[in-house]
mmCIF file of C-alpha atoms and ligand atoms in Angstrom:
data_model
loop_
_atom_site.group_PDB
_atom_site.id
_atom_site.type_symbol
_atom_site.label_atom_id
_atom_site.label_comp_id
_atom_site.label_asym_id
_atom_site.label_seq_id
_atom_site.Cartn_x
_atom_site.Cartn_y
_atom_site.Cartn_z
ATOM 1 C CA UNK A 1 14.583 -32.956 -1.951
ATOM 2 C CA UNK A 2 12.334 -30.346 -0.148
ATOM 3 C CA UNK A 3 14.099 -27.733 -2.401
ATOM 4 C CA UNK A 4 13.285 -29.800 -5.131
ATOM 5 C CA UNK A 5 9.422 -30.034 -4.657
ATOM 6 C CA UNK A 6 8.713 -26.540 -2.901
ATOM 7 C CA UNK A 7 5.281 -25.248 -4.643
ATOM 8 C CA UNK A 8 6.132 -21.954 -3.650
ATOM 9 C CA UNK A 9 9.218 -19.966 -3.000
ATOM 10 C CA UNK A 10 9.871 -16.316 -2.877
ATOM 11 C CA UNK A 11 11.955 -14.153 -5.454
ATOM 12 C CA UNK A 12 12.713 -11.084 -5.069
ATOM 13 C CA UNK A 13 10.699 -9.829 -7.769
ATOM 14 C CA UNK A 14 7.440 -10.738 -5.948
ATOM 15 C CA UNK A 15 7.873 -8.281 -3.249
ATOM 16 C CA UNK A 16 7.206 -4.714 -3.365
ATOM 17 C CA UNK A 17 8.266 -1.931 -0.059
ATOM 18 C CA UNK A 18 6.365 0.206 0.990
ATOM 19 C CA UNK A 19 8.358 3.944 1.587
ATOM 20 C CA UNK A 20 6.952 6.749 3.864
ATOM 21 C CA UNK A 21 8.476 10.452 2.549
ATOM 22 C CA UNK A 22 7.700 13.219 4.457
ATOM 23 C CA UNK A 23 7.701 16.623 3.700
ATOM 24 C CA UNK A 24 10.331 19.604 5.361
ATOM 25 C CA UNK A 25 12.127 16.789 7.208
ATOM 26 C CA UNK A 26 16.324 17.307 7.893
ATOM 27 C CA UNK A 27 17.263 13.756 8.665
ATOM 28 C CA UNK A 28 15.025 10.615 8.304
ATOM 29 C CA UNK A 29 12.958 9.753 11.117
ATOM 30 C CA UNK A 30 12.912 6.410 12.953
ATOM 31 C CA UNK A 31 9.228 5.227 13.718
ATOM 32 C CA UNK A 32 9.138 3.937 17.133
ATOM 33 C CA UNK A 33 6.185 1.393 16.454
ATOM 34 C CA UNK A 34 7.974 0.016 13.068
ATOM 35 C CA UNK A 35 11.848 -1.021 14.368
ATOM 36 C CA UNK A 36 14.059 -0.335 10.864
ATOM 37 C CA UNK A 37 11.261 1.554 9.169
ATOM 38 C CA UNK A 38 11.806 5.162 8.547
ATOM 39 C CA UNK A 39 10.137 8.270 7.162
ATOM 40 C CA UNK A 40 12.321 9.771 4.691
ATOM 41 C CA UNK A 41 13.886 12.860 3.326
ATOM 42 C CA UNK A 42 14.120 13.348 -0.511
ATOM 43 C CA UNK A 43 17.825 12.240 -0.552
ATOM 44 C CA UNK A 44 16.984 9.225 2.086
ATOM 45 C CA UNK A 45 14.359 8.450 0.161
ATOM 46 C CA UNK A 46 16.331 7.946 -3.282
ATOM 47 C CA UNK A 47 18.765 6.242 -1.859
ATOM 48 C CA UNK A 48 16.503 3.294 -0.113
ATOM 49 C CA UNK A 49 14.822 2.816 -3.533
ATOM 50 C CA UNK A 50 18.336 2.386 -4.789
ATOM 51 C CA UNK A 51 19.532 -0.221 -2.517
ATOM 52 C CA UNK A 52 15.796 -1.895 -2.813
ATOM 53 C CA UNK A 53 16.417 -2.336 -6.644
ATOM 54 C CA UNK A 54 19.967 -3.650 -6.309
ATOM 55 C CA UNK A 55 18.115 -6.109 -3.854
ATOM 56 C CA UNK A 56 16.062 -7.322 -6.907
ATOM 57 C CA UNK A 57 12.472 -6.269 -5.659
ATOM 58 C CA UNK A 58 9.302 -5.988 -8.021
ATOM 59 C CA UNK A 59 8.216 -2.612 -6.740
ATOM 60 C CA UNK A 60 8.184 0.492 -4.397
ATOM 61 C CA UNK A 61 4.783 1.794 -2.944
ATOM 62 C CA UNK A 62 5.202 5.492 -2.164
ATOM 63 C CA UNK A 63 3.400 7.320 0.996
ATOM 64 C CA UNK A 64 3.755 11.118 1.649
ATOM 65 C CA UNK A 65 3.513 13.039 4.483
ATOM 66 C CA UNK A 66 2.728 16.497 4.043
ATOM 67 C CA UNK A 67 3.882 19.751 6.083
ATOM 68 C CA UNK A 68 0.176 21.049 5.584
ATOM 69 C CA UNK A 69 -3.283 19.787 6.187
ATOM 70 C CA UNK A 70 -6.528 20.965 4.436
ATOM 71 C CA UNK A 71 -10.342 19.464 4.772
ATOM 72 C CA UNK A 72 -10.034 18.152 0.816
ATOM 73 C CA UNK A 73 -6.395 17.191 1.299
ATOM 74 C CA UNK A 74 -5.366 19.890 -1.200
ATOM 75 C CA UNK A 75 -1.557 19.177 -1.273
ATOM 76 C CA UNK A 76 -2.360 15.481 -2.483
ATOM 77 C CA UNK A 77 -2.701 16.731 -6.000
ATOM 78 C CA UNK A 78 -0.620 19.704 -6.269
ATOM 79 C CA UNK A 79 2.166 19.100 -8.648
ATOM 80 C CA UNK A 80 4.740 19.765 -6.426
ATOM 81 C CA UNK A 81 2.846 17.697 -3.425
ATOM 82 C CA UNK A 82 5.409 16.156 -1.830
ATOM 83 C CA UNK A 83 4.331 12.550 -2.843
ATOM 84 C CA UNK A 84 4.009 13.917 -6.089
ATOM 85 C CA UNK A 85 7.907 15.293 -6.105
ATOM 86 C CA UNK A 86 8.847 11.939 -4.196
ATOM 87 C CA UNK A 87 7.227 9.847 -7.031
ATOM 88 C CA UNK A 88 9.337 11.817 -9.676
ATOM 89 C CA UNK A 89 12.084 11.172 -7.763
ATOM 90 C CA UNK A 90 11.331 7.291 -7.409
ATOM 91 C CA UNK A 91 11.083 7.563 -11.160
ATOM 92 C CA UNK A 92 13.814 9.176 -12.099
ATOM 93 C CA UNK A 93 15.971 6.963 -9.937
ATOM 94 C CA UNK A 94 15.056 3.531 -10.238
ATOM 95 C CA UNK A 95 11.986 4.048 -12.810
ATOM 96 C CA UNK A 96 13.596 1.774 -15.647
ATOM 97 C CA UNK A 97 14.292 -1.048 -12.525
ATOM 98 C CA UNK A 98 10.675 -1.493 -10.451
ATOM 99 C CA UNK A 99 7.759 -0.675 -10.270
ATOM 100 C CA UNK A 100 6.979 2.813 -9.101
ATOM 101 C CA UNK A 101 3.730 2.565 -7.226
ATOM 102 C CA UNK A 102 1.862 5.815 -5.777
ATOM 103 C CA UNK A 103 -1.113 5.385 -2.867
ATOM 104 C CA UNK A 104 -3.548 7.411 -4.210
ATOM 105 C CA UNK A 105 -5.767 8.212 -1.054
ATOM 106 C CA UNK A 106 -6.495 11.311 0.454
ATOM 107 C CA UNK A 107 -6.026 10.003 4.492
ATOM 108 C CA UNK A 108 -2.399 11.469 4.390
ATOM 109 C CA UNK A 109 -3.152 14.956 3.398
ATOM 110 C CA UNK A 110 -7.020 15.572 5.235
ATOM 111 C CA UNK A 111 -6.769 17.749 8.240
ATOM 112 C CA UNK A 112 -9.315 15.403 9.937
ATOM 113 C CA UNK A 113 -7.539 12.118 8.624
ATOM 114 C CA UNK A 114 -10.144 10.329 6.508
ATOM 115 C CA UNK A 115 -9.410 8.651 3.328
ATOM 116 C CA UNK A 116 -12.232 11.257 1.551
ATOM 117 C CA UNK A 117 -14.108 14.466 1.637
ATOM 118 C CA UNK A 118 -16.795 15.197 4.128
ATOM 119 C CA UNK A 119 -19.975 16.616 3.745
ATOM 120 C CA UNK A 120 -21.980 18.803 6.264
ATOM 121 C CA UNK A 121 -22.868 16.402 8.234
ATOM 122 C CA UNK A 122 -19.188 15.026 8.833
ATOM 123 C CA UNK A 123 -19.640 12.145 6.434
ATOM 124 C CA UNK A 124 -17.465 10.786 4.113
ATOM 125 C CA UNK A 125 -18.460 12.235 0.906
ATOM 126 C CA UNK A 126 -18.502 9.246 -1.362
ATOM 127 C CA UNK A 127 -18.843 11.218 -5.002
ATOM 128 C CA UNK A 128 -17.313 14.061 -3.934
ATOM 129 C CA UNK A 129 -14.018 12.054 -3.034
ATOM 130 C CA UNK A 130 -14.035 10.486 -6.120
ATOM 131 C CA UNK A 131 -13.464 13.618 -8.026
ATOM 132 C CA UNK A 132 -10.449 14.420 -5.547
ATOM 133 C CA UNK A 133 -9.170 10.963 -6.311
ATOM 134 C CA UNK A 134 -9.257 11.772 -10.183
ATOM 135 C CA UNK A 135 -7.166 15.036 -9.539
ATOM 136 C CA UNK A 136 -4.974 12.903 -7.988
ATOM 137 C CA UNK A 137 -4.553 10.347 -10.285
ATOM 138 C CA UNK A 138 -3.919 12.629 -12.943
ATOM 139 C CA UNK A 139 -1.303 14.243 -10.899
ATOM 140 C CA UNK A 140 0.131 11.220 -10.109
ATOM 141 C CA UNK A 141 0.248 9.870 -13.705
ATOM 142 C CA UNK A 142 2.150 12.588 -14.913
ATOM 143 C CA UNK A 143 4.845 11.943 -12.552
ATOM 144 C CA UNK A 144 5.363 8.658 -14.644
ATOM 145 C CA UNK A 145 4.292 6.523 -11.704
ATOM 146 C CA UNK A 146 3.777 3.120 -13.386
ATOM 147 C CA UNK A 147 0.937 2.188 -10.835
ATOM 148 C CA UNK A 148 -1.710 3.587 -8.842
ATOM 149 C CA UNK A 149 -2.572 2.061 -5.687
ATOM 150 C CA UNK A 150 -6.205 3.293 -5.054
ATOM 151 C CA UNK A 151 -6.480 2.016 -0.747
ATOM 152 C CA UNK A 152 -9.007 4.701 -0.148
ATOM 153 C CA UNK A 153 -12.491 2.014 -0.525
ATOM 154 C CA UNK A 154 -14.921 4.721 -2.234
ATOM 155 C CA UNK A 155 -17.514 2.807 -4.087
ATOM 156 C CA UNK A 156 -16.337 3.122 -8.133
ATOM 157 C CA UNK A 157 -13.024 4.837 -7.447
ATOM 158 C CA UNK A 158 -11.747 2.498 -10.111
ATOM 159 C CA UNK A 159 -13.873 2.848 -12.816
ATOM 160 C CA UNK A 160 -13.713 7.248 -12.119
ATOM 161 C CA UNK A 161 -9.836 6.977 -12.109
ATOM 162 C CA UNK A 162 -9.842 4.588 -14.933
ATOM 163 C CA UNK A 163 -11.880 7.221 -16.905
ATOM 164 C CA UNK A 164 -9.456 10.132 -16.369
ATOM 165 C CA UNK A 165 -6.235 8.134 -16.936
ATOM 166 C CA UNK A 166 -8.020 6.801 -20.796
ATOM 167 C CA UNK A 167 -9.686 10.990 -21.625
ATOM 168 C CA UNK A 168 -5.782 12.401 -20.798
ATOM 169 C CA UNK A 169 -4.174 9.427 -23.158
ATOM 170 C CA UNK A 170 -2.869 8.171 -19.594
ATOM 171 C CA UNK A 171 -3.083 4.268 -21.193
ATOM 172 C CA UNK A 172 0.050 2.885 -19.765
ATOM 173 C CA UNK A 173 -0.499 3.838 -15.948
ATOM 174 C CA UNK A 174 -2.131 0.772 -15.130
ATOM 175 C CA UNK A 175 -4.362 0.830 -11.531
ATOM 176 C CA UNK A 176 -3.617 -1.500 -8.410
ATOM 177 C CA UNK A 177 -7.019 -1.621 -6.336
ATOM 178 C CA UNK A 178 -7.334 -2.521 -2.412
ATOM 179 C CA UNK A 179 -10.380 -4.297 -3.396
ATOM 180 C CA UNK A 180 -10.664 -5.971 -0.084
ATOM 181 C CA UNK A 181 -9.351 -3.749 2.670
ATOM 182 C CA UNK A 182 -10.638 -4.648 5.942
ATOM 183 C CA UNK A 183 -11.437 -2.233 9.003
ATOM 184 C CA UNK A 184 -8.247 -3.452 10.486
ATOM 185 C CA UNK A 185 -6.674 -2.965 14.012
ATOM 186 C CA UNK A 186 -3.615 -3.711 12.147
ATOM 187 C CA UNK A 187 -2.804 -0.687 11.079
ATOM 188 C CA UNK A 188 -2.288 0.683 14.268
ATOM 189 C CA UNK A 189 2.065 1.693 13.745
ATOM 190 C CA UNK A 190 0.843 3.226 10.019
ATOM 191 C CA UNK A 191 -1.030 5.781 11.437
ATOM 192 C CA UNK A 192 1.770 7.241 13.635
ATOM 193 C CA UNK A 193 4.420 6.503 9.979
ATOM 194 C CA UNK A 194 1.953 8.842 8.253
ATOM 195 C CA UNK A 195 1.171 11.241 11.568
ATOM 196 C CA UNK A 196 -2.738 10.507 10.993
ATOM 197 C CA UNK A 197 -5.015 13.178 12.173
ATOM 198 C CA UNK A 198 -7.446 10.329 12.295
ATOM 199 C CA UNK A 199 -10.122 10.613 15.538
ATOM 200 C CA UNK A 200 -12.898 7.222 15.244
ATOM 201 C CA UNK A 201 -12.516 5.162 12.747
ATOM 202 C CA UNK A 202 -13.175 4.212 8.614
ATOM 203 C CA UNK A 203 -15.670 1.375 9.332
ATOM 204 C CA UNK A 204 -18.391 3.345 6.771
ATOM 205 C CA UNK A 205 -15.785 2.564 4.057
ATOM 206 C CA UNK A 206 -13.567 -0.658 5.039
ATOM 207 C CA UNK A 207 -14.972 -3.676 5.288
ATOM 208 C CA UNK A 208 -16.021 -5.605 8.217
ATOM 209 C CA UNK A 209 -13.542 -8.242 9.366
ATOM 210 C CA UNK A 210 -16.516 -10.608 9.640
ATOM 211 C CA UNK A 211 -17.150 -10.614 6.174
ATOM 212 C CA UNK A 212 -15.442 -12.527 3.387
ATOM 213 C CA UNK A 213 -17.926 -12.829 0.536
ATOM 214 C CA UNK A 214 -18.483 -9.180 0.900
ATOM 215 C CA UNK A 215 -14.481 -8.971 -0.179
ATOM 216 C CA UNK A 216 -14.875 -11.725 -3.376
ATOM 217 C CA UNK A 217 -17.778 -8.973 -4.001
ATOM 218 C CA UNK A 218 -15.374 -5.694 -3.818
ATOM 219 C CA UNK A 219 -12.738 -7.788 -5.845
ATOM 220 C CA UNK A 220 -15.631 -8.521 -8.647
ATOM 221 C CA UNK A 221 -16.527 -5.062 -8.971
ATOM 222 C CA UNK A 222 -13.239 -3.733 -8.601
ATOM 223 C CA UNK A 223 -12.181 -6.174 -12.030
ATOM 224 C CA UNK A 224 -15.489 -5.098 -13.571
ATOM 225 C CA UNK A 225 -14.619 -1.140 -13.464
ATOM 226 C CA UNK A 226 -11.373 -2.316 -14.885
ATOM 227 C CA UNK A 227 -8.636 -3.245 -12.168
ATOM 228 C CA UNK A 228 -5.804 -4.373 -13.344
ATOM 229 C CA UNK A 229 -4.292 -5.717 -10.340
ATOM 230 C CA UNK A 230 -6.439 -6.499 -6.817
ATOM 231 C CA UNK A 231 -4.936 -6.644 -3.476
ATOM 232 C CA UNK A 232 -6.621 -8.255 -0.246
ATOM 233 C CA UNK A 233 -5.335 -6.428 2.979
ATOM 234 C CA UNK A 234 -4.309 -6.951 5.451
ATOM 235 C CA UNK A 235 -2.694 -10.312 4.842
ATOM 236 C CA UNK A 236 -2.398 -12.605 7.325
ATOM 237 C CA UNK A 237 -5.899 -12.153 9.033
ATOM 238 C CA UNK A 238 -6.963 -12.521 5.404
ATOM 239 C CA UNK A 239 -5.314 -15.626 3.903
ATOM 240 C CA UNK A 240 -8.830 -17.588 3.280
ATOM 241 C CA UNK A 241 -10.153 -14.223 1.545
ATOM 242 C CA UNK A 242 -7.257 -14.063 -0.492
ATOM 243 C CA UNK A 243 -7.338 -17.329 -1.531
ATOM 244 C CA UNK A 244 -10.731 -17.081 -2.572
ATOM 245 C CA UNK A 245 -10.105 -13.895 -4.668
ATOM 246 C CA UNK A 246 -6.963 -15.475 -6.281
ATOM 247 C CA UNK A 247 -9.216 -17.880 -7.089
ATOM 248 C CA UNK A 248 -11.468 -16.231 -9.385
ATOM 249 C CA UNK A 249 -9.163 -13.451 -10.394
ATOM 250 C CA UNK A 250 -8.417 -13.276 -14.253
ATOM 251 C CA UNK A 251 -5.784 -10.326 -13.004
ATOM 252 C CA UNK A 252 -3.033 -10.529 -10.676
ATOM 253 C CA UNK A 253 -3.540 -10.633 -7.251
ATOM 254 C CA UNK A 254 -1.251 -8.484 -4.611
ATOM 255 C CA UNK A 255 -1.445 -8.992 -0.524
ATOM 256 C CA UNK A 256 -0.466 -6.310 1.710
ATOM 257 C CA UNK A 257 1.257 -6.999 5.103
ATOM 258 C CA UNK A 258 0.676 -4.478 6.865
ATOM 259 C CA UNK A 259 2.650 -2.201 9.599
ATOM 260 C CA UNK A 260 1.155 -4.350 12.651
ATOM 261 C CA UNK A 261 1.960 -7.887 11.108
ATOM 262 C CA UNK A 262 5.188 -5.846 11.109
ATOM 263 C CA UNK A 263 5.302 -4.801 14.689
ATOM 264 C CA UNK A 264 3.944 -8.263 15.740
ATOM 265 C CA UNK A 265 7.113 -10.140 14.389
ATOM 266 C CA UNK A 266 9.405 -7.709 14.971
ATOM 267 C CA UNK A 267 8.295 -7.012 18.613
ATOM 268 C CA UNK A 268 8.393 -10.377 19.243
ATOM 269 C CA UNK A 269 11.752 -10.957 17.466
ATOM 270 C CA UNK A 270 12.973 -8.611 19.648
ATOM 271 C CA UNK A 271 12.301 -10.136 22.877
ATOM 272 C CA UNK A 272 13.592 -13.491 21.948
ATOM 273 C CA UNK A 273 10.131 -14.791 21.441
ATOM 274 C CA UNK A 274 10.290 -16.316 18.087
ATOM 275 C CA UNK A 275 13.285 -16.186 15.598
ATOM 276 C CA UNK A 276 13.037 -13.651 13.164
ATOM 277 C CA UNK A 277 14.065 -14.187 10.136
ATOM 278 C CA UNK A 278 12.369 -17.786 10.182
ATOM 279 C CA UNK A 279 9.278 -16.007 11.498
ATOM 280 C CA UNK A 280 9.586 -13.772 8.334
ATOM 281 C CA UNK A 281 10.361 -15.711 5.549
ATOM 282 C CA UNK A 282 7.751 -17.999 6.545
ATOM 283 C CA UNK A 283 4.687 -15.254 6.756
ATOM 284 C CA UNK A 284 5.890 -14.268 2.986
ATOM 285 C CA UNK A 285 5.356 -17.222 2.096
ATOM 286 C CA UNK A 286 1.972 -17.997 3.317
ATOM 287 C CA UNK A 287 0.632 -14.889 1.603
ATOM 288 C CA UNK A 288 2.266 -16.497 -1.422
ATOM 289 C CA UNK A 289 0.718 -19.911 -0.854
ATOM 290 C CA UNK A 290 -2.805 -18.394 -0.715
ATOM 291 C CA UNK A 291 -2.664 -17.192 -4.202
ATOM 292 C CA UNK A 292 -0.708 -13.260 -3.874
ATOM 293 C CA UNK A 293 1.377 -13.012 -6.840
ATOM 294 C CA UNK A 294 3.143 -10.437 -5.170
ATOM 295 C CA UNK A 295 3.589 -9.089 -1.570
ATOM 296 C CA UNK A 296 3.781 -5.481 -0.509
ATOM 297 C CA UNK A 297 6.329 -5.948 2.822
ATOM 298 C CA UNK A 298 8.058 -3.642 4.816
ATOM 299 C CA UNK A 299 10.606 -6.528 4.722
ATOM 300 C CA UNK A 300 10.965 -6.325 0.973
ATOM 301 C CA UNK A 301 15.036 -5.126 0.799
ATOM 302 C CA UNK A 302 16.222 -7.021 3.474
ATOM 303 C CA UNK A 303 14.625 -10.236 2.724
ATOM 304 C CA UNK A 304 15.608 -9.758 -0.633
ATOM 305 C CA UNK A 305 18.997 -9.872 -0.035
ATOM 306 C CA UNK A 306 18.535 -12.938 2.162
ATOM 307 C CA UNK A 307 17.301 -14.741 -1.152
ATOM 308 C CA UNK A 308 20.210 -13.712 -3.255
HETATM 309 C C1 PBG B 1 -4.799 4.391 3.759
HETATM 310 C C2 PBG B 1 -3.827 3.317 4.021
HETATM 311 C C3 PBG B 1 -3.635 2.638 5.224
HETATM 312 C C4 PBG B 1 -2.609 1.723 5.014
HETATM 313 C C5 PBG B 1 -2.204 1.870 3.706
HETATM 314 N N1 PBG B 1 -2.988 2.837 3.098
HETATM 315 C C6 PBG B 1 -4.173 2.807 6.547
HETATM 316 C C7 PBG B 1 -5.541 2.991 6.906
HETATM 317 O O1 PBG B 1 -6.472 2.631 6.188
HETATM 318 O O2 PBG B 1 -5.681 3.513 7.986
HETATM 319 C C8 PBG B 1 -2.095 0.787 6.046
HETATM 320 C C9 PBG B 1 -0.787 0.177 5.778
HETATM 321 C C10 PBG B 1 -0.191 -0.501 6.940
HETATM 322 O O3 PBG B 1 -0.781 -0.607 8.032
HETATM 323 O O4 PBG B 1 0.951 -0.952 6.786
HETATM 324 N N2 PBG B 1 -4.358 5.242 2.760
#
């Protein structure tokens, strides 16, 4: 009977992993703060996308970490970059499966770890980044990426990258914006998957966690410059935000549960403090009860495979 009456229930197709490759690495590399998450090699990395789309998921979001630093983030939109060459890869291997997303941010490839430029002052540069997240786009775009994931919270990143992807005939790359990405603690175990350079902190671009209008208001823009998809993050702090933005959303709405919601279970899991997979399942679902049509997770392949 409860089977029978569920409102919600989770298919594989509405979850979406998140994959760290990093650049110049022999063997993937175990992250101590994410248990079962890894940074991968090129090979590594093909082959988790592989077993991810025989698990049924939606979509892959791609990180990179690069050998080299630079103040703009340079290597983000070189070609050859290695989340560039890891997105081809993605593509080539699974493209005609999932989703092939790219996070198109520069926080990964700045030698001082923000998510833009700086100006003299050691500011985040709000225009200036937005041209840097353009050059990435289109380099991203011509990997055949299907979506870009812009998480970097510059005011009108979407409408700049929208313009770039129409002027270079880019009309099918369609754009995923973190509309409502909160100055999160949560994110503590990403920063050591990506080996941020980050000192202080982003609060002059992600939003205050006291605020949830303020994130229905970066979700409005965000669909006015031309979203096509807006995410809430993190997720679990964030249910009654996401449920307001799923709300009024004409577009679908993604959640993101991030690397500490991660830990947190996982930690706890391990010390016979709550049963996992229960524990799981059931945070998945909550996102997906507040209104998130689909759920990045670093859960996405295994929990697939549970619902199969
Ligand atoms: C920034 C970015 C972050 C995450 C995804 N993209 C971190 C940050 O803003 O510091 C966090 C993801 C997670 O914690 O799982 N490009």
């Amino acid at each position: 009977m409860r089977r029978l009456v569920a409102e919600h229930r989770t298919h594989p197709a509405d979850l979406v992993l998140p994959m760290f490759v990093r650049e110049g690495l022999a063997e993937p590399a175990p992250l101590g703060s994410m248990p079962g998450v890894v940074q991968h090699t090129m090979d590594s990395l093909r082959r988790a996308a592989t077993e991810a789309a025989e698990a049924g998921v939606g979509g892959l979001m791609l990180f990179g970490v690069p050998a080299e630093r630079d103040a703009v983030g340079s290597a983000a939109s070189e070609p050859d970059g290695i989340l560039n060459a890891g997105l081809r890869a993605l593509v080539e291997e699974v493209g005609d499966a999932v989703v092939v997303m790219s996070d198109l941010c520069l926080d990964e490839f700045t030698d001082h770890g923000h998510c833009g430029v700086l100006d003299g002052e050691g500011r985040v540069d709000n225009d200036a980044t937005l041209v840097r997240y353009q050059e990435m786009a289109l380099a991203q775009a011509a990997t055949g990426a299907h979506m870009l994931g812009l998480s970097g919270m510059m005011d009108g990143q979407v409408a700049a990258v929208r313009e770039v992807l129409e002027r270079d005939g880019y009309t099918d790359t369609s754009v995923l914006a973190y509309s409502a990405k909160y100055a999160s603690a949560f994110y503590g175990p990403f920063r050591d998957a990506v080996d941020s350079q980050l000192r202080g902190d982003r609060k002059t671009y992600q939003m205050d966690p006291a605020n949830g209008r303020e994130g229905l208001r970066e979700a409005t823009l965000d669909l006015a410059e031309g979203a096509d998809v807006v995410m809430v993050k993190p997720a679990l702090s964030y249910l009654d935000v996401l449920a307001e933005v799923a709300e009024l959303s004409p577009v679908p709405v993604a959640a993101y549960q991030v690397s500490g919601e991660y830990a947190m279970i996982e930690a706890a899991a391990a010390n016979g403090w709550i049963e996992r997979r229960r524990a799981i399942e059931e945070s998945v679902l909550s996102i997906q009860r507040a209104g998130a049509d689909f759920v990045l997770t670093y859960w996405a392949t295994e929990l697939a495979g549970w619902l199969r």
